[in-house]
GROMACS .gro file of N, CA and C in nm:
model
  519
    1UNK      N    1  -0.989  -1.400  -2.429
    1UNK     CA    2  -0.984  -1.336  -2.284
    1UNK      C    3  -0.879  -1.214  -2.262
    2UNK      N    4  -0.758  -1.228  -2.320
    2UNK     CA    5  -0.649  -1.141  -2.298
    2UNK      C    6  -0.666  -1.000  -2.360
    3UNK      N    7  -0.742  -0.977  -2.455
    3UNK     CA    8  -0.771  -0.861  -2.509
    3UNK      C    9  -0.899  -0.795  -2.435
    4UNK      N   10  -0.962  -0.881  -2.387
    4UNK     CA   11  -1.040  -0.798  -2.256
    4UNK      C   12  -1.005  -0.756  -2.133
    5UNK      N   13  -0.899  -0.841  -2.077
    5UNK     CA   14  -0.819  -0.766  -1.976
    5UNK      C   15  -0.742  -0.640  -2.016
    6UNK      N   16  -0.669  -0.641  -2.126
    6UNK     CA   17  -0.590  -0.544  -2.187
    6UNK      C   18  -0.683  -0.418  -2.201
    7UNK      N   19  -0.832  -0.471  -2.272
    7UNK     CA   20  -0.915  -0.346  -2.285
    7UNK      C   21  -0.944  -0.262  -2.129
    8UNK      N   22  -0.994  -0.352  -2.032
    8UNK     CA   23  -1.039  -0.316  -1.888
    8UNK      C   24  -0.907  -0.252  -1.853
    9UNK      N   25  -0.789  -0.277  -1.861
    9UNK     CA   26  -0.656  -0.220  -1.781
    9UNK      C   27  -0.657  -0.075  -1.880
   10UNK      N   28  -0.665  -0.056  -1.988
   10UNK     CA   29  -0.641   0.035  -2.060
   10UNK      C   30  -0.759   0.154  -2.025
   11UNK      N   31  -0.900   0.083  -2.021
   11UNK     CA   32  -0.987   0.155  -1.964
   11UNK      C   33  -0.986   0.247  -1.818
   12UNK      N   34  -0.884   0.149  -1.740
   12UNK     CA   35  -0.898   0.172  -1.604
   12UNK      C   36  -0.797   0.307  -1.599
   13UNK      N   37  -0.657   0.259  -1.675
   13UNK     CA   38  -0.583   0.381  -1.654
   13UNK      C   39  -0.625   0.500  -1.729
   14UNK      N   40  -0.724   0.504  -1.829
   14UNK     CA   41  -0.739   0.626  -1.876
   14UNK      C   42  -0.823   0.700  -1.768
   15UNK      N   43  -0.946   0.618  -1.715
   15UNK     CA   44  -1.001   0.675  -1.600
   15UNK      C   45  -0.941   0.735  -1.510
   16UNK      N   46  -0.811   0.662  -1.467
   16UNK     CA   47  -0.717   0.712  -1.349
   16UNK      C   48  -0.664   0.856  -1.374
   17UNK      N   49  -0.597   0.832  -1.513
   17UNK     CA   50  -0.548   0.972  -1.561
   17UNK      C   51  -0.631   1.085  -1.561
   18UNK      N   52  -0.763   1.072  -1.644
   18UNK     CA   53  -0.874   1.167  -1.623
   18UNK      C   54  -0.900   1.224  -1.516
   19UNK      N   55  -0.908   1.143  -1.391
   19UNK     CA   56  -0.947   1.176  -1.282
   19UNK      C   57  -0.856   1.264  -1.223
   20UNK      N   58  -0.726   1.213  -1.205
   20UNK     CA   59  -0.610   1.296  -1.175
   20UNK      C   60  -0.559   1.406  -1.196
   21UNK      N   61  -0.619   1.447  -1.366
   21UNK     CA   62  -0.606   1.563  -1.445
   21UNK      C   63  -0.686   1.683  -1.374
   22UNK      N   64  -0.793   1.630  -1.337
   22UNK     CA   65  -0.860   1.705  -1.282
   22UNK      C   66  -0.867   1.745  -1.116
   23UNK      N   67  -0.809   1.678  -1.039
   23UNK     CA   68  -0.820   1.651  -0.890
   23UNK      C   69  -0.664   1.738  -0.877
   24UNK      N   70  -0.619   1.781  -0.952
   24UNK     CA   71  -0.452   1.838  -0.921
   24UNK      C   72  -0.393   1.746  -0.845
   25UNK      N   73  -0.369   1.631  -0.887
   25UNK     CA   74  -0.263   1.542  -0.776
   25UNK      C   75  -0.160   1.601  -0.725
   26UNK      N   76  -0.121   1.544  -0.635
   26UNK     CA   77   0.030   1.557  -0.572
   26UNK      C   78   0.066   1.451  -0.451
   27UNK      N   79   0.171   1.439  -0.494
   27UNK     CA   80   0.245   1.299  -0.373
   27UNK      C   81   0.259   1.370  -0.274
   28UNK      N   82   0.190   1.314  -0.140
   28UNK     CA   83   0.229   1.365  -0.030
   28UNK      C   84   0.289   1.282   0.078
   29UNK      N   85   0.322   1.159   0.011
   29UNK     CA   86   0.405   1.075   0.101
   29UNK      C   87   0.454   0.972   0.023
   30UNK      N   88   0.589   0.932   0.018
   30UNK     CA   89   0.658   0.794  -0.010
   30UNK      C   90   0.700   0.747   0.071
   31UNK      N   91   0.672   0.561   0.046
   31UNK     CA   92   0.740   0.513   0.130
   31UNK      C   93   0.846   0.395   0.033
   32UNK      N   94   0.952   0.373   0.082
   32UNK     CA   95   1.051   0.287   0.007
   32UNK      C   96   1.071   0.171   0.072
   33UNK      N   97   1.013   0.024   0.081
   33UNK     CA   98   1.048  -0.070   0.170
   33UNK      C   99   1.121  -0.202   0.093
   34UNK      N  100   1.188  -0.274   0.178
   34UNK     CA  101   1.274  -0.404   0.136
   34UNK      C  102   1.231  -0.463   0.225
   35UNK      N  103   1.190  -0.604   0.160
   35UNK     CA  104   1.088  -0.718   0.214
   35UNK      C  105   1.188  -0.803   0.159
   36UNK      N  106   1.166  -0.905   0.307
   36UNK     CA  107   1.277  -1.018   0.288
   36UNK      C  108   1.319  -1.069   0.428
   37UNK      N  109   1.414  -1.159   0.445
   37UNK     CA  110   1.480  -1.189   0.568
   37UNK      C  111   1.607  -1.140   0.582
   38UNK      N  112   1.667  -1.244   0.668
   38UNK     CA  113   1.851  -1.205   0.679
   38UNK      C  114   1.888  -1.234   0.594
   39UNK      N  115   1.887  -1.335   0.536
   39UNK     CA  116   1.969  -1.378   0.416
   39UNK      C  117   1.965  -1.330   0.281
   40UNK      N  118   1.835  -1.299   0.231
   40UNK     CA  119   1.815  -1.241   0.080
   40UNK      C  120   1.683  -1.136   0.124
   41UNK      N  121   1.704  -1.027  -0.004
   41UNK     CA  122   1.592  -0.949  -0.028
   41UNK      C  123   1.490  -1.023  -0.133
   42UNK      N  124   1.345  -1.018  -0.085
   42UNK     CA  125   1.265  -1.082  -0.161
   42UNK      C  126   1.168  -0.990  -0.256
   43UNK      N  127   1.185  -0.880  -0.207
   43UNK     CA  128   1.117  -0.742  -0.303
   43UNK      C  129   1.149  -0.594  -0.262
   44UNK      N  130   1.128  -0.543  -0.342
   44UNK     CA  131   1.123  -0.383  -0.354
   44UNK      C  132   1.031  -0.323  -0.357
   45UNK      N  133   0.971  -0.217  -0.267
   45UNK     CA  134   0.837  -0.163  -0.260
   45UNK      C  135   0.856  -0.008  -0.291
   46UNK      N  136   0.764   0.052  -0.365
   46UNK     CA  137   0.789   0.186  -0.358
   46UNK      C  138   0.628   0.240  -0.371
   47UNK      N  139   0.558   0.294  -0.254
   47UNK     CA  140   0.423   0.343  -0.227
   47UNK      C  141   0.416   0.480  -0.246
   48UNK      N  142   0.325   0.541  -0.355
   48UNK     CA  143   0.291   0.685  -0.354
   48UNK      C  144   0.172   0.706  -0.294
   49UNK      N  145   0.168   0.803  -0.199
   49UNK     CA  146   0.027   0.841  -0.140
   49UNK      C  147  -0.044   0.982  -0.207
   50UNK      N  148  -0.127   0.990  -0.222
   50UNK     CA  149  -0.208   1.149  -0.247
   50UNK      C  150  -0.324   1.159  -0.146
   51UNK      N  151  -0.307   1.246  -0.070
   51UNK     CA  152  -0.410   1.281   0.025
   51UNK      C  153  -0.504   1.377  -0.036
   52UNK      N  154  -0.623   1.330  -0.072
   52UNK     CA  155  -0.711   1.415  -0.165
   52UNK      C  156  -0.789   1.520  -0.068
   53UNK      N  157  -0.797   1.500   0.036
   53UNK     CA  158  -0.905   1.535   0.162
   53UNK      C  159  -0.874   1.504   0.276
   54UNK      N  160  -0.942   1.564   0.391
   54UNK     CA  161  -0.938   1.517   0.519
   54UNK      C  162  -0.960   1.377   0.541
   55UNK      N  163  -1.069   1.339   0.463
   55UNK     CA  164  -1.130   1.198   0.471
   55UNK      C  165  -1.034   1.093   0.370
   56UNK      N  166  -1.035   1.127   0.230
   56UNK     CA  167  -1.003   1.054   0.134
   56UNK      C  168  -0.843   1.056   0.060
   57UNK      N  169  -0.814   0.940   0.061
   57UNK     CA  170  -0.662   0.924  -0.002
   57UNK      C  171  -0.650   0.810  -0.115
   58UNK      N  172  -0.550   0.846  -0.207
   58UNK     CA  173  -0.504   0.728  -0.263
   58UNK      C  174  -0.384   0.693  -0.276
   59UNK      N  175  -0.349   0.559  -0.300
   59UNK     CA  176  -0.220   0.500  -0.298
   59UNK      C  177  -0.184   0.403  -0.418
   60UNK      N  178  -0.065   0.406  -0.447
   60UNK     CA  179  -0.034   0.357  -0.583
   60UNK      C  180   0.108   0.255  -0.485
   61UNK      N  181   0.122   0.137  -0.534
   61UNK     CA  182   0.243   0.050  -0.477
   61UNK      C  183   0.314  -0.019  -0.576
   62UNK      N  184   0.405   0.016  -0.612
   62UNK     CA  185   0.483  -0.067  -0.718
   62UNK      C  186   0.585  -0.145  -0.668
   63UNK      N  187   0.593  -0.290  -0.673
   63UNK     CA  188   0.651  -0.390  -0.629
   63UNK      C  189   0.725  -0.448  -0.715
   64UNK      N  190   0.861  -0.484  -0.693
   64UNK     CA  191   0.949  -0.555  -0.814
   64UNK      C  192   1.009  -0.699  -0.698
   65UNK      N  193   0.971  -0.795  -0.740
   65UNK     CA  194   1.026  -0.887  -0.673
   65UNK      C  195   1.145  -0.989  -0.744
   66UNK      N  196   1.179  -0.963  -0.822
   66UNK     CA  197   1.334  -0.984  -0.896
   66UNK      C  198   1.292  -1.085  -1.022
   67UNK      N  199   1.164  -1.088  -1.030
   67UNK     CA  200   1.116  -1.134  -1.172
   67UNK      C  201   0.995  -1.075  -1.268
   68UNK      N  202   0.927  -0.971  -1.170
   68UNK     CA  203   0.840  -0.925  -1.248
   68UNK      C  204   0.769  -0.778  -1.134
   69UNK      N  205   0.714  -0.710  -1.236
   69UNK     CA  206   0.639  -0.588  -1.182
   69UNK      C  207   0.530  -0.613  -1.127
   70UNK      N  208   0.473  -0.558  -0.998
   70UNK     CA  209   0.337  -0.580  -0.977
   70UNK      C  210   0.305  -0.450  -0.917
   71UNK      N  211   0.170  -0.424  -0.928
   71UNK     CA  212   0.098  -0.278  -0.899
   71UNK      C  213  -0.014  -0.295  -0.821
   72UNK      N  214  -0.029  -0.244  -0.722
   72UNK     CA  215  -0.152  -0.242  -0.628
   72UNK      C  216  -0.205  -0.098  -0.611
   73UNK      N  217  -0.309  -0.055  -0.649
   73UNK     CA  218  -0.375   0.081  -0.606
   73UNK      C  219  -0.485   0.069  -0.478
   74UNK      N  220  -0.471   0.185  -0.448
   74UNK     CA  221  -0.583   0.178  -0.321
   74UNK      C  222  -0.654   0.293  -0.300
   75UNK      N  223  -0.769   0.286  -0.235
   75UNK     CA  224  -0.846   0.418  -0.211
   75UNK      C  225  -0.866   0.394  -0.064
   76UNK      N  226  -0.810   0.484   0.014
   76UNK     CA  227  -0.867   0.488   0.174
   76UNK      C  228  -0.925   0.604   0.212
   77UNK      N  229  -1.036   0.532   0.316
   77UNK     CA  230  -1.141   0.641   0.347
   77UNK      C  231  -1.091   0.628   0.500
   78UNK      N  232  -1.070   0.746   0.572
   78UNK     CA  233  -1.048   0.759   0.695
   78UNK      C  234  -1.154   0.781   0.785
   79UNK      N  235  -1.217   0.675   0.871
   79UNK     CA  236  -1.316   0.687   0.911
   79UNK      C  237  -1.315   0.726   1.079
   80UNK      N  238  -1.209   0.705   1.130
   80UNK     CA  239  -1.205   0.737   1.271
   80UNK      C  240  -1.086   0.785   1.294
   81UNK      N  241  -1.101   0.892   1.358
   81UNK     CA  242  -0.955   0.988   1.371
   81UNK      C  243  -0.970   1.044   1.520
   82UNK      N  244  -0.860   1.015   1.621
   82UNK     CA  245  -0.864   1.068   1.743
   82UNK      C  246  -0.721   1.122   1.740
   83UNK      N  247  -0.703   1.192   1.839
   83UNK     CA  248  -0.563   1.238   1.898
   83UNK      C  249  -0.449   1.162   1.886
   84UNK      N  250  -0.506   1.025   1.969
   84UNK     CA  251  -0.384   0.925   1.961
   84UNK      C  252  -0.379   0.819   1.843
   85UNK      N  253  -0.507   0.802   1.768
   85UNK     CA  254  -0.522   0.714   1.676
   85UNK      C  255  -0.605   0.688   1.582
   86UNK      N  256  -0.549   0.686   1.460
   86UNK     CA  257  -0.694   0.676   1.318
   86UNK      C  258  -0.672   0.563   1.250
   87UNK      N  259  -0.826   0.529   1.198
   87UNK     CA  260  -0.837   0.404   1.133
   87UNK      C  261  -0.904   0.436   0.984
   88UNK      N  262  -0.873   0.332   0.900
   88UNK     CA  263  -0.895   0.362   0.768
   88UNK      C  264  -0.973   0.258   0.717
   89UNK      N  265  -1.061   0.265   0.618
   89UNK     CA  266  -1.131   0.141   0.536
   89UNK      C  267  -1.052   0.157   0.393
   90UNK      N  268  -0.979   0.044   0.322
   90UNK     CA  269  -0.950   0.063   0.206
   90UNK      C  270  -1.011  -0.045   0.121
   91UNK      N  271  -1.015   0.010  -0.056
   91UNK     CA  272  -1.044  -0.057  -0.173
   91UNK      C  273  -0.933  -0.077  -0.207
   92UNK      N  274  -0.891  -0.208  -0.258
   92UNK     CA  275  -0.783  -0.240  -0.296
   92UNK      C  276  -0.784  -0.304  -0.423
   93UNK      N  277  -0.701  -0.270  -0.536
   93UNK     CA  278  -0.696  -0.341  -0.664
   93UNK      C  279  -0.551  -0.385  -0.694
   94UNK      N  280  -0.507  -0.523  -0.670
   94UNK     CA  281  -0.362  -0.535  -0.679
   94UNK      C  282  -0.388  -0.604  -0.855
   95UNK      N  283  -0.247  -0.571  -0.914
   95UNK     CA  284  -0.266  -0.608  -1.067
   95UNK      C  285  -0.095  -0.666  -1.071
   96UNK      N  286  -0.118  -0.778  -1.128
   96UNK     CA  287  -0.009  -0.884  -1.178
   96UNK      C  288   0.036  -0.801  -1.294
   97UNK      N  289   0.137  -0.768  -1.351
   97UNK     CA  290   0.161  -0.710  -1.457
   97UNK      C  291   0.209  -0.827  -1.579
   98UNK      N  292   0.286  -0.900  -1.501
   98UNK     CA  293   0.317  -1.016  -1.600
   98UNK      C  294   0.184  -1.141  -1.627
   99UNK      N  295   0.107  -1.149  -1.549
   99UNK     CA  296  -0.029  -1.237  -1.614
   99UNK      C  297  -0.138  -1.168  -1.639
  100UNK      N  298  -0.125  -0.989  -1.626
  100UNK     CA  299  -0.242  -0.943  -1.625
  100UNK      C  300  -0.353  -0.965  -1.557
  101UNK      N  301  -0.369  -0.991  -1.436
  101UNK     CA  302  -0.446  -1.056  -1.361
  101UNK      C  303  -0.480  -0.935  -1.224
  102UNK      N  304  -0.612  -0.900  -1.238
  102UNK     CA  305  -0.637  -0.794  -1.167
  102UNK      C  306  -0.757  -0.845  -1.036
  103UNK      N  307  -0.694  -0.820  -0.925
  103UNK     CA  308  -0.747  -0.885  -0.805
  103UNK      C  309  -0.819  -0.783  -0.759
  104UNK      N  310  -0.918  -0.799  -0.658
  104UNK     CA  311  -0.984  -0.678  -0.560
  104UNK      C  312  -1.006  -0.738  -0.428
  105UNK      N  313  -0.980  -0.619  -0.340
  105UNK     CA  314  -1.005  -0.669  -0.198
  105UNK      C  315  -1.029  -0.571  -0.115
  106UNK      N  316  -1.068  -0.596   0.004
  106UNK     CA  317  -1.086  -0.470   0.133
  106UNK      C  318  -1.004  -0.482   0.214
  107UNK      N  319  -0.976  -0.360   0.302
  107UNK     CA  320  -0.896  -0.358   0.404
  107UNK      C  321  -0.908  -0.292   0.492
  108UNK      N  322  -0.865  -0.297   0.641
  108UNK     CA  323  -0.887  -0.196   0.722
  108UNK      C  324  -0.742  -0.201   0.782
  109UNK      N  325  -0.712  -0.045   0.815
  109UNK     CA  326  -0.578  -0.018   0.882
  109UNK      C  327  -0.589   0.098   0.992
  110UNK      N  328  -0.496   0.074   1.080
  110UNK     CA  329  -0.451   0.204   1.184
  110UNK      C  330  -0.366   0.229   1.213
  111UNK      N  331  -0.352   0.350   1.283
  111UNK     CA  332  -0.219   0.387   1.335
  111UNK      C  333  -0.244   0.461   1.454
  112UNK      N  334  -0.152   0.407   1.564
  112UNK     CA  335  -0.156   0.480   1.677
  112UNK      C  336  -0.043   0.525   1.749
  113UNK      N  337  -0.008   0.612   1.855
  113UNK     CA  338   0.122   0.641   1.907
  113UNK      C  339   0.177   0.526   1.985
  114UNK      N  340   0.309   0.484   2.021
  114UNK     CA  341   0.345   0.378   2.099
  114UNK      C  342   0.485   0.443   2.132
  115UNK      N  343   0.465   0.470   2.281
  115UNK     CA  344   0.577   0.532   2.364
  115UNK      C  345   0.541   0.662   2.324
  116UNK      N  346   0.655   0.749   2.342
  116UNK     CA  347   0.616   0.921   2.353
  116UNK      C  348   0.631   0.959   2.178
  117UNK      N  349   0.730   0.910   2.097
  117UNK     CA  350   0.729   0.947   1.953
  117UNK      C  351   0.744   0.845   1.883
  118UNK      N  352   0.716   0.740   1.882
  118UNK     CA  353   0.698   0.615   1.833
  118UNK      C  354   0.553   0.591   1.755
  119UNK      N  355   0.531   0.541   1.644
  119UNK     CA  356   0.371   0.502   1.591
  119UNK      C  357   0.399   0.350   1.556
  120UNK      N  358   0.273   0.270   1.617
  120UNK     CA  359   0.240   0.148   1.562
  120UNK      C  360   0.145   0.150   1.474
  121UNK      N  361   0.168   0.073   1.342
  121UNK     CA  362   0.086   0.091   1.248
  121UNK      C  363   0.067  -0.078   1.192
  122UNK      N  364  -0.061  -0.091   1.173
  122UNK     CA  365  -0.123  -0.224   1.128
  122UNK      C  366  -0.204  -0.245   1.011
  123UNK      N  367  -0.199  -0.338   0.942
  123UNK     CA  368  -0.299  -0.355   0.832
  123UNK      C  369  -0.374  -0.477   0.814
  124UNK      N  370  -0.500  -0.487   0.783
  124UNK     CA  371  -0.535  -0.619   0.774
  124UNK      C  372  -0.632  -0.623   0.637
  125UNK      N  373  -0.575  -0.687   0.514
  125UNK     CA  374  -0.653  -0.701   0.409
  125UNK      C  375  -0.737  -0.856   0.374
  126UNK      N  376  -0.852  -0.833   0.315
  126UNK     CA  377  -0.909  -0.975   0.263
  126UNK      C  378  -0.911  -0.951   0.093
  127UNK      N  379  -0.861  -1.082   0.027
  127UNK     CA  380  -0.890  -1.062  -0.103
  127UNK      C  381  -1.011  -1.159  -0.161
  128UNK      N  382  -1.094  -1.094  -0.246
  128UNK     CA  383  -1.210  -1.193  -0.274
  128UNK      C  384  -1.137  -1.321  -0.391
  129UNK      N  385  -1.059  -1.290  -0.445
  129UNK     CA  386  -1.020  -1.381  -0.547
  129UNK      C  387  -0.890  -1.458  -0.528
  130UNK      N  388  -0.842  -1.473  -0.381
  130UNK     CA  389  -0.726  -1.558  -0.341
  130UNK      C  390  -0.805  -1.699  -0.260
  131UNK      N  391  -0.711  -1.801  -0.263
  131UNK     CA  392  -0.773  -1.916  -0.176
  131UNK      C  393  -0.739  -1.894  -0.032
  132UNK      N  394  -0.637  -1.856  -0.031
  132UNK     CA  395  -0.593  -1.789   0.113
  132UNK      C  396  -0.614  -1.607   0.132
  133UNK      N  397  -0.733  -1.588   0.144
  133UNK     CA  398  -0.758  -1.437   0.119
  133UNK      C  399  -0.717  -1.335   0.206
  134UNK      N  400  -0.670  -1.394   0.314
  134UNK     CA  401  -0.611  -1.284   0.439
  134UNK      C  402  -0.451  -1.241   0.404
  135UNK      N  403  -0.426  -1.099   0.459
  135UNK     CA  404  -0.283  -1.058   0.424
  135UNK      C  405  -0.295  -0.954   0.502
  136UNK      N  406  -0.155  -0.932   0.591
  136UNK     CA  407  -0.182  -0.849   0.678
  136UNK      C  408  -0.027  -0.786   0.717
  137UNK      N  409   0.011  -0.666   0.772
  137UNK     CA  410   0.109  -0.616   0.811
  137UNK      C  411   0.091  -0.538   0.937
  138UNK      N  412   0.245  -0.560   1.038
  138UNK     CA  413   0.214  -0.492   1.188
  138UNK      C  414   0.360  -0.389   1.149
  139UNK      N  415   0.378  -0.277   1.189
  139UNK     CA  416   0.518  -0.213   1.196
  139UNK      C  417   0.495  -0.088   1.283
  140UNK      N  418   0.628  -0.073   1.323
  140UNK     CA  419   0.633   0.043   1.402
  140UNK      C  420   0.722   0.128   1.320
  141UNK      N  421   0.672   0.297   1.337
  141UNK     CA  422   0.761   0.407   1.244
  141UNK      C  423   0.812   0.473   1.369
  142UNK      N  424   0.943   0.499   1.344
  142UNK     CA  425   1.050   0.592   1.465
  142UNK      C  426   1.065   0.716   1.342
  143UNK      N  427   1.030   0.821   1.399
  143UNK     CA  428   1.076   0.945   1.333
  143UNK      C  429   1.230   0.984   1.331
  144UNK      N  430   1.246   1.008   1.212
  144UNK     CA  431   1.383   1.054   1.203
  144UNK      C  432   1.434   1.212   1.191
  145UNK      N  433   1.338   1.267   1.151
  145UNK     CA  434   1.298   1.410   1.120
  145UNK      C  435   1.173   1.460   1.131
  146UNK      N  436   1.127   1.577   1.090
  146UNK     CA  437   0.992   1.600   1.095
  146UNK      C  438   0.908   1.520   1.002
  147UNK      N  439   0.948   1.490   0.907
  147UNK     CA  440   0.847   1.425   0.792
  147UNK      C  441   0.897   1.308   0.747
  148UNK      N  442   1.000   1.243   0.815
  148UNK     CA  443   1.094   1.112   0.758
  148UNK      C  444   1.073   1.042   0.898
  149UNK      N  445   1.044   0.902   0.839
  149UNK     CA  446   1.075   0.799   0.960
  149UNK      C  447   1.140   0.663   0.905
  150UNK      N  448   1.196   0.617   0.993
  150UNK     CA  449   1.192   0.466   0.966
  150UNK      C  450   1.103   0.341   1.005
  151UNK      N  451   1.092   0.276   0.917
  151UNK     CA  452   0.944   0.188   0.908
  151UNK      C  453   1.040   0.040   0.944
  152UNK      N  454   0.988  -0.024   1.012
  152UNK     CA  455   1.044  -0.178   1.051
  152UNK      C  456   0.895  -0.266   1.114
  153UNK      N  457   0.903  -0.365   1.043
  153UNK     CA  458   0.776  -0.453   1.028
  153UNK      C  459   0.792  -0.574   1.008
  154UNK      N  460   0.651  -0.667   1.015
  154UNK     CA  461   0.651  -0.801   0.952
  154UNK      C  462   0.533  -0.823   0.926
  155UNK      N  463   0.520  -0.915   0.785
  155UNK     CA  464   0.421  -0.893   0.727
  155UNK      C  465   0.397  -0.971   0.627
  156UNK      N  466   0.280  -0.997   0.529
  156UNK     CA  467   0.254  -1.057   0.390
  156UNK      C  468   0.215  -0.946   0.281
  157UNK      N  469   0.170  -1.028   0.176
  157UNK     CA  470   0.122  -0.920   0.081
  157UNK      C  471   0.019  -1.014  -0.003
  158UNK      N  472  -0.040  -0.957  -0.117
  158UNK     CA  473  -0.130  -1.026  -0.191
  158UNK      C  474  -0.051  -1.148  -0.281
  159UNK      N  475   0.055  -1.111  -0.304
  159UNK     CA  476   0.159  -1.218  -0.412
  159UNK      C  477   0.193  -1.313  -0.343
  160UNK      N  478   0.258  -1.284  -0.197
  160UNK     CA  479   0.337  -1.367  -0.119
  160UNK      C  480   0.286  -1.402   0.004
  161UNK      N  481   0.246  -1.498   0.052
  161UNK     CA  482   0.194  -1.495   0.157
  161UNK      C  483   0.275  -1.540   0.305
  162UNK      N  484   0.398  -1.555   0.276
  162UNK     CA  485   0.506  -1.572   0.352
  162UNK      C  486   0.542  -1.499   0.430
  163UNK      N  487   0.538  -1.490   0.586
  163UNK     CA  488   0.573  -1.401   0.670
  163UNK      C  489   0.733  -1.347   0.637
  164UNK      N  490   0.741  -1.200   0.618
  164UNK     CA  491   0.846  -1.143   0.602
  164UNK      C  492   0.884  -1.032   0.680
  165UNK      N  493   1.012  -0.996   0.689
  165UNK     CA  494   1.064  -0.910   0.771
  165UNK      C  495   1.025  -0.790   0.688
  166UNK      N  496   1.014  -0.648   0.692
  166UNK     CA  497   1.048  -0.561   0.623
  166UNK      C  498   1.101  -0.420   0.706
  167UNK      N  499   1.182  -0.342   0.597
  167UNK     CA  500   1.211  -0.212   0.669
  167UNK      C  501   1.243  -0.126   0.572
  168UNK      N  502   1.241   0.003   0.598
  168UNK     CA  503   1.262   0.128   0.494
  168UNK      C  504   1.208   0.230   0.527
  169UNK      N  505   1.187   0.354   0.456
  169UNK     CA  506   1.169   0.456   0.508
  169UNK      C  507   1.033   0.532   0.456
  170UNK      N  508   0.988   0.649   0.522
  170UNK     CA  509   0.858   0.697   0.482
  170UNK      C  510   0.879   0.851   0.486
  171UNK      N  511   0.872   0.928   0.382
  171UNK     CA  512   0.874   1.053   0.333
  171UNK      C  513   0.747   1.135   0.327
  172UNK      N  514   0.745   1.216   0.414
  172UNK     CA  515   0.624   1.335   0.369
  172UNK      C  516   0.658   1.440   0.313
  173UNK      N  517   0.602   1.475   0.204
  173UNK     CA  518   0.631   1.581   0.123
  173UNK      C  519   0.552   1.709   0.114
   0.00000   0.00000   0.00000
């Protein structure tokens, strides 16, 4: 069973690498997030996003929880865009590197303006391979500069269903 998982992971990485070679990838946005509560840091996250065209984007989330690394890849399709908000559909593939367990999920997310310059962001995900399948995030983005924003919110993720505060920075490149 372990050899099967390693071969699937190798094939997936080879496919991603070959597709990105032809697509001329570029990192368009980077988010650095610290997740936890007021007493301790639970995890550190780094999310890289590549906007392929006006509709499609790819994301890679690297998470370190103090014990192991976890990776989550997503493909987002922007299906609704207006001047004051936008909504995306996401196909999500989380991977726990210590257990070599690949999950699968669907998500929907959105972003809208809150007050004059702030943005409100939300995400709801459903994972098919979990007993507790729902995960969510709600956050507010406050611009610090042209392409840089402070990110503050609450939510959970695929690996930990506890509601945790998070803050960080999002930088457009």
